PDB file of C-alpha atoms and ligand atoms in Angstrom:
ATOM      1  CA  MET A 280      98.354  98.038 119.931  1.00 95.00           C
ATOM      2  CA  ILE A 281     101.563  98.435 117.985  1.00 97.00           C
ATOM      3  CA  VAL A 282     103.622  95.228 117.822  1.00 98.00           C
ATOM      4  CA  ARG A 283     107.351  95.855 117.465  1.00 98.00           C
ATOM      5  CA  LYS A 284     109.423  93.193 115.748  1.00 98.00           C
ATOM      6  CA  SER A 285     112.694  91.637 116.891  1.00 98.00           C
ATOM      7  CA  PRO A 286     115.694  91.637 114.538  1.00 98.00           C
ATOM      8  CA  MET A 287     114.964  87.970 113.754  1.00 98.00           C
ATOM      9  CA  GLU A 288     111.337  88.752 112.938  1.00 98.00           C
ATOM     10  CA  ILE A 289     112.459  91.600 110.712  1.00 98.00           C
ATOM     11  CA  GLU A 290     114.671  89.106 108.823  1.00 98.00           C
ATOM     12  CA  LYS A 291     111.593  86.963 108.224  1.00 98.00           C
ATOM     13  CA  MET A 292     109.637  90.013 107.071  1.00 98.00           C
ATOM     14  CA  HIS A 293     112.533  90.800 104.747  1.00 98.00           C
ATOM     15  CA  ALA A 294     112.122  87.330 103.203  1.00 98.00           C
ATOM     16  CA  SER A 295     108.391  87.820 102.562  1.00 98.00           C
ATOM     17  CA  GLY A 296     109.078  91.373 101.392  1.00 98.00           C
ATOM     18  CA  GLN A 297     111.688  90.170  98.914  1.00 98.00           C
ATOM     19  CA  LEU A 298     109.250  87.636  97.480  1.00 98.00           C
ATOM     20  CA  VAL A 299     106.672  90.371  96.876  1.00 98.00           C
ATOM     21  CA  GLY A 300     109.389  92.595  95.425  1.00 98.00           C
ATOM     22  CA  ARG A 301     110.499  89.899  92.960  1.00 98.00           C
ATOM     23  CA  ILE A 302     106.908  89.300  91.894  1.00 98.00           C
ATOM     24  CA  LEU A 303     106.361  92.993  91.162  1.00 98.00           C
ATOM     25  CA  VAL A 304     109.570  93.149  89.106  1.00 98.00           C
ATOM     26  CA  ALA A 305     108.388  90.156  87.043  1.00 98.00           C
ATOM     27  CA  LEU A 306     104.922  91.632  86.554  1.00 98.00           C
ATOM     28  CA  ARG A 307     106.347  94.981  85.492  1.00 98.00           C
ATOM     29  CA  LYS A 308     108.137  93.150  82.663  1.00 98.00           C
ATOM     30  CA  ALA A 309     104.951  91.269  81.740  1.00 98.00           C
ATOM     31  CA  VAL A 310     102.881  94.435  81.294  1.00 98.00           C
ATOM     32  CA  LYS A 311     102.472  95.228  77.581  1.00 98.00           C
ATOM     33  CA  PRO A 312      99.629  96.346  75.357  1.00 98.00           C
ATOM     34  CA  GLY A 313      97.427  93.227  75.031  1.00 98.00           C
ATOM     35  CA  THR A 314      98.264  91.781  78.470  1.00 98.00           C
ATOM     36  CA  THR A 315      95.171  91.104  80.587  1.00 98.00           C
ATOM     37  CA  THR A 316      95.067  91.716  84.303  1.00 98.00           C
ATOM     38  CA  MET A 317      94.288  87.983  84.715  1.00 98.00           C
ATOM     39  CA  ASP A 318      97.640  87.188  83.027  1.00 98.00           C
ATOM     40  CA  LEU A 319      99.307  89.144  85.843  1.00 98.00           C
ATOM     41  CA  GLU A 320      97.223  87.349  88.481  1.00 98.00           C
ATOM     42  CA  GLU A 321      98.196  83.920  87.148  1.00 98.00           C
ATOM     43  CA  GLN A 322     101.882  84.749  87.037  1.00 98.00           C
ATOM     44  CA  ALA A 323     101.800  86.169  90.582  1.00 98.00           C
ATOM     45  CA  LEU A 324      99.938  83.187  92.012  1.00 98.00           C
ATOM     46  CA  GLU A 325     102.381  80.780  90.393  1.00 98.00           C
ATOM     47  CA  MET A 326     105.368  82.616  91.893  1.00 98.00           C
ATOM     48  CA  ILE A 327     103.737  82.778  95.342  1.00 98.00           C
ATOM     49  CA  LEU A 328     102.950  79.065  95.451  1.00 98.00           C
ATOM     50  CA  GLU A 329     106.339  78.113  94.000  1.00 98.00           C
ATOM     51  CA  ALA A 330     108.002  79.959  96.909  1.00 98.00           C
ATOM     52  CA  GLY A 331     105.917  77.992  99.419  1.00 98.00           C
ATOM     53  CA  ALA A 332     104.015  81.130 100.398  1.00 98.00           C
ATOM     54  CA  LYS A 333     100.321  81.988 100.488  1.00 98.00           C
ATOM     55  CA  PRO A 334      98.580  84.869  98.742  1.00 98.00           C
ATOM     56  CA  ALA A 335      97.536  87.384 101.395  1.00 98.00           C
ATOM     57  CA  PHE A 336      94.623  88.988  99.574  1.00 98.00           C
ATOM     58  CA  LYS A 337      92.898  85.927  98.097  1.00 97.00           C
ATOM     59  CA  GLY A 338      90.122  85.039 100.510  1.00 96.00           C
ATOM     60  CA  TYR A 339      90.789  88.132 102.672  1.00 96.00           C
ATOM     61  CA  TYR A 340      87.482  88.927 104.342  1.00 94.00           C
ATOM     62  CA  VAL A 341      86.330  92.537 104.171  1.00 92.00           C
ATOM     63  CA  PRO A 342      83.654  93.101 106.833  1.00 91.00           C
ATOM     64  CA  ALA A 343      82.424  96.365 105.282  1.00 89.00           C
ATOM     65  CA  VAL A 344      81.130  94.477 102.229  1.00 91.00           C
ATOM     66  CA  LYS A 345      80.819  91.019 103.852  1.00 94.00           C
ATOM     67  CA  ARG A 346      82.892  89.462 101.098  1.00 95.00           C
ATOM     68  CA  LYS A 347      86.222  87.845 100.512  1.00 97.00           C
ATOM     69  CA  PHE A 348      88.583  89.359  97.970  1.00 97.00           C
ATOM     70  CA  PRO A 349      88.780  86.842  95.106  1.00 97.00           C
ATOM     71  CA  ALA A 350      92.375  87.186  93.880  1.00 98.00           C
ATOM     72  CA  ALA A 351      96.045  87.217  94.856  1.00 98.00           C
ATOM     73  CA  LEU A 352      96.564  90.610  93.237  1.00 98.00           C
ATOM     74  CA  CYS A 353      94.757  93.894  93.137  1.00 98.00           C
ATOM     75  CA  THR A 354      95.009  95.250  89.605  1.00 98.00           C
ATOM     76  CA  SER A 355      93.605  98.748  89.146  1.00 98.00           C
ATOM     77  CA  VAL A 356      93.667 100.497  85.782  1.00 98.00           C
ATOM     78  CA  ASN A 357      93.759 104.295  85.168  1.00 98.00           C
ATOM     79  CA  ALA A 358      90.994 105.914  87.300  1.00 98.00           C
ATOM     80  CA  GLU A 359      90.755 102.790  89.435  1.00 98.00           C
ATOM     81  CA  VAL A 360      92.762 103.680  92.523  1.00 98.00           C
ATOM     82  CA  VAL A 361      92.993 100.410  94.438  1.00 98.00           C
ATOM     83  CA  HIS A 362      91.359  96.994  94.962  1.00 97.00           C
ATOM     84  CA  GLY A 363      90.638  96.245  91.281  1.00 98.00           C
ATOM     85  CA  ILE A 364      89.890  92.570  90.573  1.00 98.00           C
ATOM     86  CA  PRO A 365      91.954  90.816  87.881  1.00 98.00           C
ATOM     87  CA  SER A 366      89.909  89.811  84.858  1.00 98.00           C
ATOM     88  CA  ARG A 367      90.397  88.003  81.576  1.00 98.00           C
ATOM     89  CA  ARG A 368      88.327  90.754  79.949  1.00 97.00           C
ATOM     90  CA  ARG A 369      90.510  93.615  81.169  1.00 98.00           C
ATOM     91  CA  VAL A 370      92.977  94.088  78.328  1.00 98.00           C
ATOM     92  CA  LEU A 371      95.713  96.676  78.907  1.00 98.00           C
ATOM     93  CA  ARG A 372      96.159  99.240  76.143  1.00 98.00           C
ATOM     94  CA  GLU A 373      98.955 101.565  75.134  1.00 98.00           C
ATOM     95  CA  GLY A 374      98.837 104.676  77.346  1.00 98.00           C
ATOM     96  CA  ASP A 375      97.118 102.960  80.305  1.00 98.00           C
ATOM     97  CA  ILE A 376      98.604 102.745  83.769  1.00 98.00           C
ATOM     98  CA  VAL A 377      98.034  99.676  85.930  1.00 99.00           C
ATOM     99  CA  LYS A 378      98.484  99.550  89.672  1.00 98.00           C
ATOM    100  CA  VAL A 379      99.607  96.141  90.847  1.00 98.00           C
ATOM    101  CA  ASP A 380      99.330  95.425  94.570  1.00 98.00           C
ATOM    102  CA  CYS A 381     100.590  92.109  95.943  1.00 98.00           C
ATOM    103  CA  GLY A 382     100.595  90.587  99.421  1.00 98.00           C
ATOM    104  CA  VAL A 383     102.057  87.285 100.616  1.00 98.00           C
ATOM    105  CA  LEU A 384     102.300  85.277 103.805  1.00 98.00           C
ATOM    106  CA  LEU A 385     105.633  83.475 104.166  1.00 98.00           C
ATOM    107  CA  ASP A 386     106.864  81.722 107.288  1.00 98.00           C
ATOM    108  CA  GLY A 387     104.328  83.482 109.511  1.00 98.00           C
ATOM    109  CA  PHE A 388     104.904  87.032 108.269  1.00 98.00           C
ATOM    110  CA  TYR A 389     103.262  89.220 105.676  1.00 98.00           C
ATOM    111  CA  GLY A 390     104.783  91.248 102.868  1.00 98.00           C
ATOM    112  CA  ASP A 391     102.801  93.898 100.971  1.00 98.00           C
ATOM    113  CA  SER A 392     103.931  96.106  98.123  1.00 99.00           C
ATOM    114  CA  ALA A 393     102.443  97.964  95.179  1.00 99.00           C
ATOM    115  CA  THR A 394     103.636  99.721  92.080  1.00 98.00           C
ATOM    116  CA  THR A 395     102.138 101.585  89.138  1.00 98.00           C
ATOM    117  CA  VAL A 396     103.226 100.353  85.735  1.00 98.00           C
ATOM    118  CA  PRO A 397     102.914 102.314  82.477  1.00 98.00           C
ATOM    119  CA  VAL A 398     101.574 100.341  79.512  1.00 98.00           C
ATOM    120  CA  GLY A 399     103.739 101.262  76.534  1.00 97.00           C
ATOM    121  CA  ARG A 400     104.073 105.026  76.164  1.00 97.00           C
ATOM    122  CA  ILE A 401     102.093 107.235  78.510  1.00 98.00           C
ATOM    123  CA  SER A 402     101.440 110.980  78.459  1.00 98.00           C
ATOM    124  CA  PRO A 403     103.992 113.322  80.079  1.00 98.00           C
ATOM    125  CA  GLU A 404     101.416 114.402  82.683  1.00 98.00           C
ATOM    126  CA  THR A 405     100.715 110.794  83.668  1.00 98.00           C
ATOM    127  CA  GLU A 406     104.432 110.159  83.809  1.00 98.00           C
ATOM    128  CA  ARG A 407     104.721 113.107  86.203  1.00 98.00           C
ATOM    129  CA  LEU A 408     101.889 111.683  88.363  1.00 98.00           C
ATOM    130  CA  LEU A 409     103.795 108.410  88.697  1.00 98.00           C
ATOM    131  CA  ARG A 410     107.090 110.130  89.416  1.00 98.00           C
ATOM    132  CA  VAL A 411     105.702 112.459  92.082  1.00 99.00           C
ATOM    133  CA  THR A 412     103.862 109.605  93.815  1.00 99.00           C
ATOM    134  CA  ARG A 413     107.009 107.439  93.836  1.00 98.00           C
ATOM    135  CA  GLU A 414     109.072 110.359  95.146  1.00 98.00           C
ATOM    136  CA  SER A 415     106.526 110.990  97.924  1.00 99.00           C
ATOM    137  CA  LEU A 416     106.996 107.377  99.045  1.00 99.00           C
ATOM    138  CA  ASP A 417     110.793 107.778  99.015  1.00 98.00           C
ATOM    139  CA  LEU A 418     110.514 110.927 101.133  1.00 98.00           C
ATOM    140  CA  ALA A 419     108.220 109.146 103.603  1.00 98.00           C
ATOM    141  CA  VAL A 420     110.597 106.176 103.891  1.00 98.00           C
ATOM    142  CA  GLU A 421     113.397 108.591 104.769  1.00 98.00           C
ATOM    143  CA  GLN A 422     111.381 109.667 107.857  1.00 98.00           C
ATOM    144  CA  MET A 423     111.204 106.125 109.277  1.00 98.00           C
ATOM    145  CA  ARG A 424     113.639 106.773 112.101  1.00 98.00           C
ATOM    146  CA  ASP A 425     113.597 106.074 115.823  1.00 98.00           C
ATOM    147  CA  GLY A 426     112.143 109.066 117.662  1.00 98.00           C
ATOM    148  CA  HIS A 427     110.388 110.563 114.653  1.00 98.00           C
ATOM    149  CA  ARG A 428     106.612 110.633 114.550  1.00 98.00           C
ATOM    150  CA  LEU A 429     103.974 109.271 112.222  1.00 98.00           C
ATOM    151  CA  PHE A 430     103.164 112.813 111.057  1.00 98.00           C
ATOM    152  CA  ASP A 431     106.740 113.103 109.739  1.00 98.00           C
ATOM    153  CA  VAL A 432     105.936 110.164 107.442  1.00 98.00           C
ATOM    154  CA  SER A 433     102.410 111.243 106.478  1.00 98.00           C
ATOM    155  CA  GLY A 434     103.406 114.884 106.152  1.00 98.00           C
ATOM    156  CA  ALA A 435     106.279 114.057 103.812  1.00 98.00           C
ATOM    157  CA  VAL A 436     103.846 112.388 101.405  1.00 98.00           C
ATOM    158  CA  GLN A 437     101.267 115.145 101.624  1.00 98.00           C
ATOM    159  CA  ARG A 438     103.723 118.023 101.174  1.00 98.00           C
ATOM    160  CA  HIS A 439     105.331 116.539  98.088  1.00 98.00           C
ATOM    161  CA  VAL A 440     102.070 115.473  96.441  1.00 98.00           C
ATOM    162  CA  GLU A 441     100.160 118.690  97.079  1.00 98.00           C
ATOM    163  CA  GLY A 442     103.226 120.826  96.385  1.00 98.00           C
ATOM    164  CA  ASN A 443     103.222 119.333  92.896  1.00 98.00           C
ATOM    165  CA  GLY A 444      99.541 120.021  92.283  1.00 98.00           C
ATOM    166  CA  PHE A 445      98.207 116.498  92.789  1.00 98.00           C
ATOM    167  CA  SER A 446      95.865 115.299  95.519  1.00 98.00           C
ATOM    168  CA  ILE A 447      95.900 112.637  98.228  1.00 98.00           C
ATOM    169  CA  VAL A 448      93.210 109.971  98.161  1.00 98.00           C
ATOM    170  CA  LYS A 449      92.262 110.156 101.834  1.00 97.00           C
ATOM    171  CA  GLU A 450      89.801 107.274 102.099  1.00 96.00           C
ATOM    172  CA  PHE A 451      92.625 104.737 102.185  1.00 97.00           C
ATOM    173  CA  ALA A 452      95.796 104.511 104.222  1.00 98.00           C
ATOM    174  CA  GLY A 453      98.863 102.431 104.913  1.00 98.00           C
ATOM    175  CA  HIS A 454      99.211 100.253 107.994  1.00 98.00           C
ATOM    176  CA  GLY A 455     101.426  98.391 110.368  1.00 98.00           C
ATOM    177  CA  ILE A 456     102.270  94.893 109.167  1.00 98.00           C
ATOM    178  CA  GLY A 457     103.732  91.706 110.637  1.00 98.00           C
ATOM    179  CA  ARG A 458     101.981  88.483 111.676  1.00 98.00           C
ATOM    180  CA  HIS A 459      98.833  90.218 110.406  1.00 98.00           C
ATOM    181  CA  LEU A 460      98.362  91.935 107.072  1.00 98.00           C
ATOM    182  CA  HIS A 461      96.884  95.010 108.718  1.00 97.00           C
ATOM    183  CA  GLU A 462      98.188  96.026 112.123  1.00 98.00           C
ATOM    184  CA  ASP A 463      98.293  99.219 114.164  1.00 97.00           C
ATOM    185  CA  PRO A 464      98.978 101.999 113.490  1.00 97.00           C
ATOM    186  CA  GLU A 465      97.028 103.252 110.520  1.00 97.00           C
ATOM    187  CA  VAL A 466      99.411 105.209 108.255  1.00 98.00           C
ATOM    188  CA  PRO A 467      97.498 108.002 106.492  1.00 98.00           C
ATOM    189  CA  ASN A 468      99.038 109.944 103.635  1.00 98.00           C
ATOM    190  CA  HIS A 469      98.034 113.258 105.132  1.00 98.00           C
ATOM    191  CA  VAL A 470      97.968 114.895 108.536  1.00 97.00           C
ATOM    192  CA  GLY A 471      95.074 116.552 110.304  1.00 93.00           C
ATOM    193  CA  PRO A 472      93.427 117.202 113.641  1.00 91.00           C
ATOM    194  CA  HIS A 473      92.137 114.202 115.651  1.00 89.00           C
ATOM    195  CA  MET A 474      94.727 111.948 114.041  1.00 93.00           C
ATOM    196  CA  ARG A 475      97.071 109.749 116.015  1.00 93.00           C
ATOM    197  CA  ASN A 476     100.671 110.913 115.834  1.00 97.00           C
ATOM    198  CA  VAL A 477     102.567 107.997 117.381  1.00 97.00           C
ATOM    199  CA  ARG A 478     106.267 108.073 118.023  1.00 98.00           C
ATOM    200  CA  LEU A 479     108.287 105.751 115.791  1.00 98.00           C
ATOM    201  CA  ARG A 480     110.440 103.180 117.564  1.00 98.00           C
ATOM    202  CA  VAL A 481     112.996 100.607 116.511  1.00 98.00           C
ATOM    203  CA  GLY A 482     111.161  97.413 115.534  1.00 98.00           C
ATOM    204  CA  MET A 483     108.104  99.078 114.024  1.00 98.00           C
ATOM    205  CA  VAL A 484     107.272  97.938 110.509  1.00 99.00           C
ATOM    206  CA  LEU A 485     104.912 100.003 108.403  1.00 98.00           C
ATOM    207  CA  ALA A 486     103.431  99.560 104.946  1.00 98.00           C
ATOM    208  CA  ILE A 487     103.555 103.084 103.526  1.00 99.00           C
ATOM    209  CA  GLU A 488     101.360 103.503 100.473  1.00 98.00           C
ATOM    210  CA  PRO A 489     100.604 106.890  98.927  1.00 98.00           C
ATOM    211  CA  MET A 490      97.514 106.861  96.705  1.00 98.00           C
ATOM    212  CA  VAL A 491      97.425 109.971  94.575  1.00 98.00           C
ATOM    213  CA  ALA A 492      94.895 111.395  92.115  1.00 98.00           C
ATOM    214  CA  ALA A 493      95.652 113.706  89.227  1.00 98.00           C
ATOM    215  CA  GLY A 494      92.309 115.469  89.815  1.00 97.00           C
ATOM    216  CA  ASP A 495      89.601 115.261  92.477  1.00 97.00           C
ATOM    217  CA  PRO A 496      90.684 112.637  95.031  1.00 97.00           C
ATOM    218  CA  ARG A 497      87.194 111.528  96.067  1.00 98.00           C
ATOM    219  CA  THR A 498      86.406 107.929  95.163  1.00 98.00           C
ATOM    220  CA  LYS A 499      83.424 105.627  94.789  1.00 97.00           C
ATOM    221  CA  THR A 500      83.234 101.853  94.825  1.00 96.00           C
ATOM    222  CA  LEU A 501      82.180  99.958  91.714  1.00 97.00           C
ATOM    223  CA  ARG A 502      79.369  97.389  91.675  1.00 95.00           C
ATOM    224  CA  ASP A 503      81.895  94.604  92.210  1.00 96.00           C
ATOM    225  CA  LYS A 504      82.058  95.961  95.813  1.00 96.00           C
ATOM    226  CA  PHE A 505      85.861  96.289  95.795  1.00 97.00           C
ATOM    227  CA  THR A 506      87.230  98.509  93.030  1.00 97.00           C
ATOM    228  CA  ALA A 507      87.666 102.126  94.152  1.00 97.00           C
ATOM    229  CA  VAL A 508      87.667 104.653  91.295  1.00 98.00           C
ATOM    230  CA  THR A 509      88.058 108.413  91.275  1.00 98.00           C
ATOM    231  CA  MET A 510      84.637 110.026  90.928  1.00 97.00           C
ATOM    232  CA  ASP A 511      85.858 112.438  88.273  1.00 98.00           C
ATOM    233  CA  GLY A 512      87.571 109.708  86.245  1.00 98.00           C
ATOM    234  CA  SER A 513      91.041 111.188  86.690  1.00 98.00           C
ATOM    235  CA  ASN A 514      94.064 108.909  86.786  1.00 98.00           C
ATOM    236  CA  ALA A 515      95.451 107.680  90.083  1.00 98.00           C
ATOM    237  CA  ALA A 516      98.822 106.255  91.108  1.00 98.00           C
ATOM    238  CA  HIS A 517      99.797 103.972  93.984  1.00 98.00           C
ATOM    239  CA  PHE A 518     103.180 102.855  95.296  1.00 99.00           C
ATOM    240  CA  GLU A 519     103.781 100.851  98.468  1.00 99.00           C
ATOM    241  CA  HIS A 520     106.735  99.541 100.434  1.00 98.00           C
ATOM    242  CA  CYS A 521     107.103  97.831 103.803  1.00 99.00           C
ATOM    243  CA  VAL A 522     109.701  99.645 105.886  1.00 99.00           C
ATOM    244  CA  ALA A 523     111.241  98.768 109.244  1.00 99.00           C
ATOM    245  CA  VAL A 524     112.592 101.290 111.745  1.00 98.00           C
ATOM    246  CA  THR A 525     116.050  99.990 112.724  1.00 98.00           C
ATOM    247  CA  HIS A 526     119.020 101.263 114.734  1.00 97.00           C
ATOM    248  CA  ASN A 527     120.613 102.071 111.387  1.00 97.00           C
ATOM    249  CA  GLY A 528     117.641 104.027 110.058  1.00 98.00           C
ATOM    250  CA  PRO A 529     114.928 102.946 107.639  1.00 98.00           C
ATOM    251  CA  ARG A 530     115.187  99.447 106.153  1.00 98.00           C
ATOM    252  CA  LEU A 531     113.202  98.812 102.993  1.00 98.00           C
ATOM    253  CA  LEU A 532     111.921  95.241 103.104  1.00 98.00           C
ATOM    254  CA  THR A 533     110.086  95.037  99.780  1.00 98.00           C
ATOM    255  CA  ALA A 534     112.608  96.703  97.459  1.00 97.00           C
ATOM    256  CA  VAL A 535     114.692  94.320  95.348  1.00 95.00           C
TER     257      VAL A 535
HETATM  258 MG1  LIG B 687      99.238  96.532  99.264  1.00 65.71          MG
HETATM  259 MG1  LIG B 688      98.997  97.677 102.194  1.00 65.71          MG
END
């Protein structure tokens, strides 16, 4: 069931979205060669608690692996696509890329956003991977209009990514968001037969999150039960925003 949000609820989601957005801006500045992914975790947690919010991912139960995610952030380096666990031992090096995904619960509503941060100088091809993935998110956001359909959103991502020679990681998808972190509908980054193509309506809020691989998009899960990595070791990028469908078109809730 898709829960549409009232204008007042969307204001609340804007507040949680802005908190996540501010955290990602701060973390982007903190990323340097020598930074550990645990440094990012600590900074994020401090900002979340300071704002009177709760981390959305820490303690989030994942039935598929019968475990709770242990941290406030997902930090995924290079071939790690999503759901990496922050660690004191994971030291970022020049040329790496780190995906930082943050979720918060503030005043009853969730915010969820992710970005991919270059560590120092990265290769031109990796830079292109990041740019194309970010652009595919922008194009998808543009489709978040009353009367459009989910396939307009998913198709915009897929066309741009595949048109530029990269591939969609299909095992993961975006989602509705609101009083729950994951709500209906699922928001895939590709279209295909047997997929639900719901009509978008004012009040819907979706977390759109293209996950894109430079090579083969198939992934496997590491022994920690959470971290998804590309099987061929190719780099992956991930960007995510929460977006509301309003009478005035798309409203980005997590961009600051
Ligand atoms: Mg996220
Ligand atoms: Mg999400």
